[in-house]
Every structure is written in structure tokens, then in C-alpha cells.
Coordinates of C-alpha atoms in Angstrom, one line a residue:
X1 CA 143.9 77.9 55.7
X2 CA 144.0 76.7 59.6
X3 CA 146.1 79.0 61.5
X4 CA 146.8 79.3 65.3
X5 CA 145.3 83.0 65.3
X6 CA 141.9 81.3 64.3
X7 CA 142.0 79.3 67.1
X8 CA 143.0 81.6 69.1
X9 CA 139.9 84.4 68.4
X10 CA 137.5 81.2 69.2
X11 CA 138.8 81.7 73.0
X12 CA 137.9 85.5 73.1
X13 CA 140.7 86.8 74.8
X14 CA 139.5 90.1 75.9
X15 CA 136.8 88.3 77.5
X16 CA 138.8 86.1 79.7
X17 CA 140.7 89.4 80.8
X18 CA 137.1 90.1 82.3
X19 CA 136.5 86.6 83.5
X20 CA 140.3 87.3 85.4
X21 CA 138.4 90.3 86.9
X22 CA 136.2 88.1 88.4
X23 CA 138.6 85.9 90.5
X24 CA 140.6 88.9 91.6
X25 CA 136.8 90.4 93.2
X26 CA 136.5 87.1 94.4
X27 CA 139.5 86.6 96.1
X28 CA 139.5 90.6 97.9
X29 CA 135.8 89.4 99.0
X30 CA 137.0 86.4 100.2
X31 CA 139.4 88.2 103.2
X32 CA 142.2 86.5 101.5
X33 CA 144.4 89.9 101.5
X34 CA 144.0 90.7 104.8
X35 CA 145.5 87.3 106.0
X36 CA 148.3 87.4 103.8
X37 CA 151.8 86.7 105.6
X38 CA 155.5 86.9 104.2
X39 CA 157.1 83.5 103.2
X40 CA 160.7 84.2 105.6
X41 CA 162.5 83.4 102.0
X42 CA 161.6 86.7 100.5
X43 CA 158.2 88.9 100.1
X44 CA 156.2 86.9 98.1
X45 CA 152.3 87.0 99.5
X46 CA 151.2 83.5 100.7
X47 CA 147.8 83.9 98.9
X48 CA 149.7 85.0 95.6
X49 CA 150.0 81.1 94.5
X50 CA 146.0 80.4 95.0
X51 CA 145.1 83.5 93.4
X52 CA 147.8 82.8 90.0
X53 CA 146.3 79.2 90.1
X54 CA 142.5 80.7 90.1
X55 CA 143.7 82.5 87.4
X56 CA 144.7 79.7 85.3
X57 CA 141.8 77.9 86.0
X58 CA 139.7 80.6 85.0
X59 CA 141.8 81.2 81.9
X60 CA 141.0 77.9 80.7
X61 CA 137.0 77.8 82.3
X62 CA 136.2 80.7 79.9
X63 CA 138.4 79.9 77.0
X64 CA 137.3 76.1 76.8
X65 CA 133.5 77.5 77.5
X66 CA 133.5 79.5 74.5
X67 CA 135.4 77.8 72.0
X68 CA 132.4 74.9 72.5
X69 CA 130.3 77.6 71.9
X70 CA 131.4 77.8 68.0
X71 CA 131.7 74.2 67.4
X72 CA 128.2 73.9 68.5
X73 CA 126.9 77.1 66.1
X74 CA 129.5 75.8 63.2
X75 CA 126.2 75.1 61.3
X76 CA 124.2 78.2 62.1
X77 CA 127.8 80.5 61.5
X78 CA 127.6 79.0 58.1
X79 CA 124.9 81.4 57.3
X80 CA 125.2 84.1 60.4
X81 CA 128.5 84.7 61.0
X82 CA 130.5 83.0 57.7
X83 CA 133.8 85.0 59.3
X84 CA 133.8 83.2 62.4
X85 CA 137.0 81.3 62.7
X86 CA 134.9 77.3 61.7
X87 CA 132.8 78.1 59.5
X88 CA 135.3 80.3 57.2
X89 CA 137.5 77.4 57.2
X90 CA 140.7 78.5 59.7
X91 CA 139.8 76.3 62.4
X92 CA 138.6 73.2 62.4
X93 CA 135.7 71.6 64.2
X94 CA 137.9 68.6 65.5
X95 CA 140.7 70.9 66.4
X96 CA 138.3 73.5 67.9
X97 CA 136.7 69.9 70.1
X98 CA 140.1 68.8 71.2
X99 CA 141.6 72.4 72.2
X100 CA 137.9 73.5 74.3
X101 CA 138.5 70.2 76.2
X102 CA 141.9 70.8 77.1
X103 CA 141.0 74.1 78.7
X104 CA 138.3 72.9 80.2
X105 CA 140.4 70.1 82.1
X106 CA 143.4 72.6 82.6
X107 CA 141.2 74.9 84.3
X108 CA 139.5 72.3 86.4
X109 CA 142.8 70.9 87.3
X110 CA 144.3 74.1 88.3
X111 CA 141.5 74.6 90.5
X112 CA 142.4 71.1 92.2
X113 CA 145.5 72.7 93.1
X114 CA 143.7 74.9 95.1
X115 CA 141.0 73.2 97.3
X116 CA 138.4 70.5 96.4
X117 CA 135.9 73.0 96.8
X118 CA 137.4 75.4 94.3
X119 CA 137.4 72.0 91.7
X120 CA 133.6 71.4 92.4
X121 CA 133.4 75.2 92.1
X122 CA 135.2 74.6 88.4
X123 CA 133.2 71.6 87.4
X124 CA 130.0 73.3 87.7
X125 CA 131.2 75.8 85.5
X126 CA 132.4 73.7 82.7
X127 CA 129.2 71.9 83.0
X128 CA 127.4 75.1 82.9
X129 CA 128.9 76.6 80.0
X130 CA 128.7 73.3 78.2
X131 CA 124.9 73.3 78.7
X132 CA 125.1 76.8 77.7
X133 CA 127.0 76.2 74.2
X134 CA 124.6 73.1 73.9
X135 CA 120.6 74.5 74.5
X136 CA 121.1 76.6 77.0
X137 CA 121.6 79.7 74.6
X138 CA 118.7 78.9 72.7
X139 CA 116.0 78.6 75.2
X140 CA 114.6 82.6 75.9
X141 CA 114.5 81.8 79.6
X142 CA 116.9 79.6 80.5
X143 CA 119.4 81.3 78.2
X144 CA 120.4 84.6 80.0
X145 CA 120.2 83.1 83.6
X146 CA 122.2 79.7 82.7
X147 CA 125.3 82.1 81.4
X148 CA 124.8 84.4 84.5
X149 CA 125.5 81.3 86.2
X150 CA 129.0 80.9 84.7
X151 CA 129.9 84.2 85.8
X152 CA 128.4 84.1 88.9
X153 CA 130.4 80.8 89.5
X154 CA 133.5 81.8 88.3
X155 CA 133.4 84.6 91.2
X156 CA 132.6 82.5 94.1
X157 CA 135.6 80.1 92.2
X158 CA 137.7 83.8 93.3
X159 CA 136.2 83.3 96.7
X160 CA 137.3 79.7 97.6
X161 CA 140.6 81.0 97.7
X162 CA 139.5 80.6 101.1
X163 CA 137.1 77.9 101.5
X164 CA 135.5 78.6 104.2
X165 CA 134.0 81.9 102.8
X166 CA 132.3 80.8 99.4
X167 CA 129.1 79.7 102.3
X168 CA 129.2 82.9 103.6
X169 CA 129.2 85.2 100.9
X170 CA 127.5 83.1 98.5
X171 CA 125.0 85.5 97.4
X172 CA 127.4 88.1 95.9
X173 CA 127.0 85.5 93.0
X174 CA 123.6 86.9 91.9
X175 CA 125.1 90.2 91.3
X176 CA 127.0 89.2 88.0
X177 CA 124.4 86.1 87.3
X178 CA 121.8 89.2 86.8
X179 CA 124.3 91.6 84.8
X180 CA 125.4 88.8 82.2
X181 CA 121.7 88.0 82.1
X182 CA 120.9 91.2 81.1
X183 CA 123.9 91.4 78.3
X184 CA 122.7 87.8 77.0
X185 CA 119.2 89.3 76.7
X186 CA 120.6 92.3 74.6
X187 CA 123.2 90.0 72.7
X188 CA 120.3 88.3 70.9
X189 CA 119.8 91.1 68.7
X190 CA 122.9 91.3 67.2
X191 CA 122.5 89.9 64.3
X192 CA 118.6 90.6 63.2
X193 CA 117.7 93.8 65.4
X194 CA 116.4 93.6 68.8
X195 CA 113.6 93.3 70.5
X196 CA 112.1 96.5 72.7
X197 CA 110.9 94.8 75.2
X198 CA 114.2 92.7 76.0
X199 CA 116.3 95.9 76.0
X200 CA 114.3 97.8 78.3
X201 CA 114.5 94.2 80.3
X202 CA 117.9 94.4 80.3
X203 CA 117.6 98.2 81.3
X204 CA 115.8 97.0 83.8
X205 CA 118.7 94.5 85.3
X206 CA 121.3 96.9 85.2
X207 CA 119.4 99.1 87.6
X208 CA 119.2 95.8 90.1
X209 CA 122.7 95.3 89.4
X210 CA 123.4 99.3 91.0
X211 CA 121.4 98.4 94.0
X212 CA 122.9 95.1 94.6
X213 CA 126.3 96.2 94.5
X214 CA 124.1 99.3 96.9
X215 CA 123.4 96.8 99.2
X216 CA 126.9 95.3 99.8
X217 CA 127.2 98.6 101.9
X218 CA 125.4 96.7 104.6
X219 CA 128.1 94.2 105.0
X220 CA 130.7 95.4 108.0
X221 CA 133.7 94.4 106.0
X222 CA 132.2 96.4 102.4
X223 CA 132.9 100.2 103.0
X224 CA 130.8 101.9 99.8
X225 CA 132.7 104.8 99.8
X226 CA 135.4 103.2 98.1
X227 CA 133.2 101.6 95.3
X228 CA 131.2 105.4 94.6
X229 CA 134.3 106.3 92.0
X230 CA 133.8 102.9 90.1
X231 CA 130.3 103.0 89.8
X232 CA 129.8 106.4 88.1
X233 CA 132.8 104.8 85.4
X234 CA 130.4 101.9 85.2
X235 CA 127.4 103.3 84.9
X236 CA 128.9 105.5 82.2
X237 CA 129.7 102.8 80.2
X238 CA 126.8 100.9 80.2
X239 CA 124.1 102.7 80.1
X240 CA 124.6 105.2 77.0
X241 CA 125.0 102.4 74.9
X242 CA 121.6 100.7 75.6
X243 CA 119.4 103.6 75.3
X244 CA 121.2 104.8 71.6
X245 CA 120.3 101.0 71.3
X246 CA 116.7 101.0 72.8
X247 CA 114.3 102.6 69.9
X248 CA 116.7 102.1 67.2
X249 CA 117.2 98.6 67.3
X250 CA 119.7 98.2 65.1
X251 CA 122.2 95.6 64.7
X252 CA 125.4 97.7 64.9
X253 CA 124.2 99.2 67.9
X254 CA 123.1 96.0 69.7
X255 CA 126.6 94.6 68.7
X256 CA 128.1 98.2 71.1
X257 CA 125.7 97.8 73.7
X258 CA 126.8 94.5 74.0
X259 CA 130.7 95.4 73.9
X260 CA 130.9 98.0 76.2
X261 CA 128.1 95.4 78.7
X262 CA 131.2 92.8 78.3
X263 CA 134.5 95.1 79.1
X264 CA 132.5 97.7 81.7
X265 CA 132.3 93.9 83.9
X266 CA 136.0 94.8 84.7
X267 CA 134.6 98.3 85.8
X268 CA 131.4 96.3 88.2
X269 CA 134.3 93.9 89.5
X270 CA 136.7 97.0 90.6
X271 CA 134.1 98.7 92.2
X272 CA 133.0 95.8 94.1
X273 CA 136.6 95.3 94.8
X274 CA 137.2 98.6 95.9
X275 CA 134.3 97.7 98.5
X276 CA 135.8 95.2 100.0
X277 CA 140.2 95.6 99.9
X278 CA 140.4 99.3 99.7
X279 CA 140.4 102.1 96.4
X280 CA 143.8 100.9 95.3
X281 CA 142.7 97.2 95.2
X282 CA 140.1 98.4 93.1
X283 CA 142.5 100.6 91.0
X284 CA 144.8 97.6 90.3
X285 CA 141.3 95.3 89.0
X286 CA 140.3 98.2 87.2
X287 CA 143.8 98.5 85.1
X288 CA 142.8 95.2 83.4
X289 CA 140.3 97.2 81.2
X290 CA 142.7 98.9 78.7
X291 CA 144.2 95.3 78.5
X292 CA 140.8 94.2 77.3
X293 CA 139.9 96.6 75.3
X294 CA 143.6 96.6 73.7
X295 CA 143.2 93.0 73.1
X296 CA 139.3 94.0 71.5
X297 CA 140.9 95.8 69.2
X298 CA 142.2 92.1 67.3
X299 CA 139.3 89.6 68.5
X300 CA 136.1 90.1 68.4
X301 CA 134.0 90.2 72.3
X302 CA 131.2 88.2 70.6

């Protein structure tokens, strides 16, 4: 029976809690809170209407991004993942098509709203994910760095809330392009066993991950201090999982490695954050996690 909470666990809503994350780091590395004036009709922030629109677009980036992803693996979820939403029967293929594309051009629209480079920011990252959903996922190399991509396009779409910045900072991108590498690499295990050698890859990433976020410090307007707190969460989230996960292998363990990857992003966005608009920035990003993994608790991450 097709029902509208099918359709609804094909867009993954705890993961586009995480994917809001990633605008809201964007938009404190962008500078956009420190220009922020009062509108003389009241005390809403002049940057509040780019940021809500980033959101939206983001919203409907991820969610139209994944939902492709299961109409493209209807056939394989047939014999891997029966449960999944299409294949069991809930949701449709045709209705799963028509609702991916509207939240693809919703999110690319809202972008619009904000700048023309925050639509070819938003294009890129439907195309992305569509090539994704399509081969990318299935070739070992490509696979890992083309959803990296997403992510790491989706932050710089936080950035373009002011234009100007998305050339300047442009290489904060690789930060998350390397961390959602690294959980793509360990997500292919989830439903046969891993492999050793991609985990201790991925263990591998993290670690570059920590010293990229490390190296932020160098920029004058990133003070490290702030991030320290944020980082010790996150690197207690991560990390446990992957080793239980490193010479066991097994599926079930893969399958929390690969949750707690997903929702400690929120943690690797606030500490970034924190960096860059001050601890209680940082705080505020880092109060979307119980949202997420509230929301975890009803739709499946993966």
C-alpha cells in the first residue's frame, strides 16, 4: 500500500538535518554574521532571508538527491534491501521520479532567490548527485569522491550567501568532500561485510579530516580555540565505531560506523563553525544533532 510515510523515508530526513548543518557552516564562514544590520521595521537580521532560503534549497538538493538514489537501486533493493520504501511496494517508482524532481527544482529555485552564483552552486549539486544515484556509486573510485562533492558543494552553497566569498574560501570544500569519502568507502560494506583495507582507508581520512579542520587555525578570521570542544565530541563519535568495525567486519557494525559517520557531520560542521562565528554559533549548529538523531529514530540514515 503507497503511503506518504514511504515517500517520505526515501528523502532521509535526518540526513538533510545534517545537509542544514552544512549551510549554516557555510554561511558563519562566509562573514555573513558579522555584517548583519537591523531592518528599522523590527529586529529581524538582514542575512536571516538568504540563509532560510539556503536552507530550502538544501532541503530539497539532498532530499531530491536521495530519493533518485532508490529509483535507480529499485532493481538491486529487490534482492538487498526488499524493505526499502519501492521495492516493498509503498512508493512507487513513477511517484518516487516525479517527487526527486520537484526537490530538485525547488532547491535550485530557492537558490535563484539568493544569487546566480548560489543557483550554479545548486545545479552542480543536483547534477552531482544525479551522477551519483546513476554510476557514480558504483565505480570504487569515483564513488566516494563524486558524493564528497555533493557535500562539499552544498557548503560552499552556505558560503554564497555572500558571493563574493565562495572564491576565497573555496578550499574549505575538501574538508567534507574527504569525510563523506571516507563514510561512502565504509558504507559499502553494509550489506555483505567490509573490506579491511577500505576501513583502515577511511581511518585514514578521518585523520586528514582533524588536520584540515587543524589547519583552518591559520586563517586570521578562524580562532581554534573555539572549535577544540567540538572536536573531542566529534572525534568521539566517529572513531569508536570504526575500529569495533575494523577486524570484525560485520554488517551490523558497518551499518553503526556508518550512522554515527552521518549524524557526527553536524558535530564537524559546529566545530568548524565555532571557528569561525564564536562557541555559541557553534552551540546553536550543534543543537541540530538530537534533532537528527530524534528523527533516526523513524527513518533509516541509509
Amino acid at each position: 500500500m503507497i503511503t506518504f510515510k514511504a515517500y517520505l523515508r526515501l528523502m532521509r530526513p535526518a540526513n538533510i538535518v545534517t545537509a542544514v548543518a552544512d549551510i549554516m557552516m557555510g554561511f558563519a564562514a562566509s562573514g555573513a554574521l558579522y555584517s548583519i544590520t537591523l531592518m528599522e521595521n523590527g529586529f529581524m537580521p538582514e542575512y536571516l532571508q538568504p540563509l532560510s532560503l539556503l536552507v530550502l534549497a538544501t532541503i530539497g538538493l539532498y532530499g531530491g538527491g536521495v530519493v533518485f538514489n532508490d529509483v535507480f537501486d529499485a532493481e538491486l533493493d529487490k534482492v538487498e534491501r526488499p524493505e526499502r520504501p519501492i521495492p516493498s511496494g509503498r512508493a512507487s517508482i513513477a511517484g518516487a521520479s516525479i517527487l526527486g524532481a520537484i526537490l530538485l527544482a525547488g532547491g535550485i529555485l530557492a537558490a535563484w532567490q539568493v544569487s546566480v552564483v548560489s543557483a550554479v552552486i545548486a545545479v552542480a549539486i543536483a547534477l552531482l548527485a544525479l551522477l551519483y544515484d546513476w554510476k557514480g556509486k558504483h565505480n570504487t573510485l569515483l564513488g566516494p569522491v563524486n558524493m564528497g562533492a555533493c557535500r562539499g558543494g552544498n557548503l560552499l552553497l552556505g558560503v554564497s550567501a555572500i558571493p563574493a566569498m565562495v572564491e576565497n574560501l573555496w578550499f574549505i570544500a575538501l574538508i567534507p568532500i574527504v569525510y563523506i569519502a571516507a563514510i561512502t568507502m565504509v558504507s559499502r560494506g553494509e550489506v555483505h561485510g567490509g573490506n579491511t583495507a577500505a576501513l583502515k582507508g577511511a581511518l585514514l581520512m578521518y585523520l586528514m579530516v582533524f588536520a584540515g579542520i587543524f589547519s583552518l587555525g591559520l586563517l586570521p578570521q578562524f580562532n581554534l580555540l573555539y572549535s577544540i570542544p567540538f572536536l573531542l565530541l566529534f572525534a568521539y563519535l566517529i572513531f569508536p565505531p570504526l575500529v569495533r568495525a575494523l577486524p570484525a567486519k560485520e554488517p551490523k557494525l558497518i551499518f553503526k560506523a556508518v550512522k554515527a559517520g552521518i549524524l557526527a557531520l553536524i558535530v564537524m560542521n559546529a566545530s568548524i563553525a565555532a571557528g569561525f562565528a564564536g562557541w555559541q554559533y557553534g552551540l546553536i549548529v550543534l543543537l541540530l544533532l538530537p534533532v537528527s538523531i530524534y528523527i533516526a529514530r523513524n527513518f533509516s540514515v541509509t
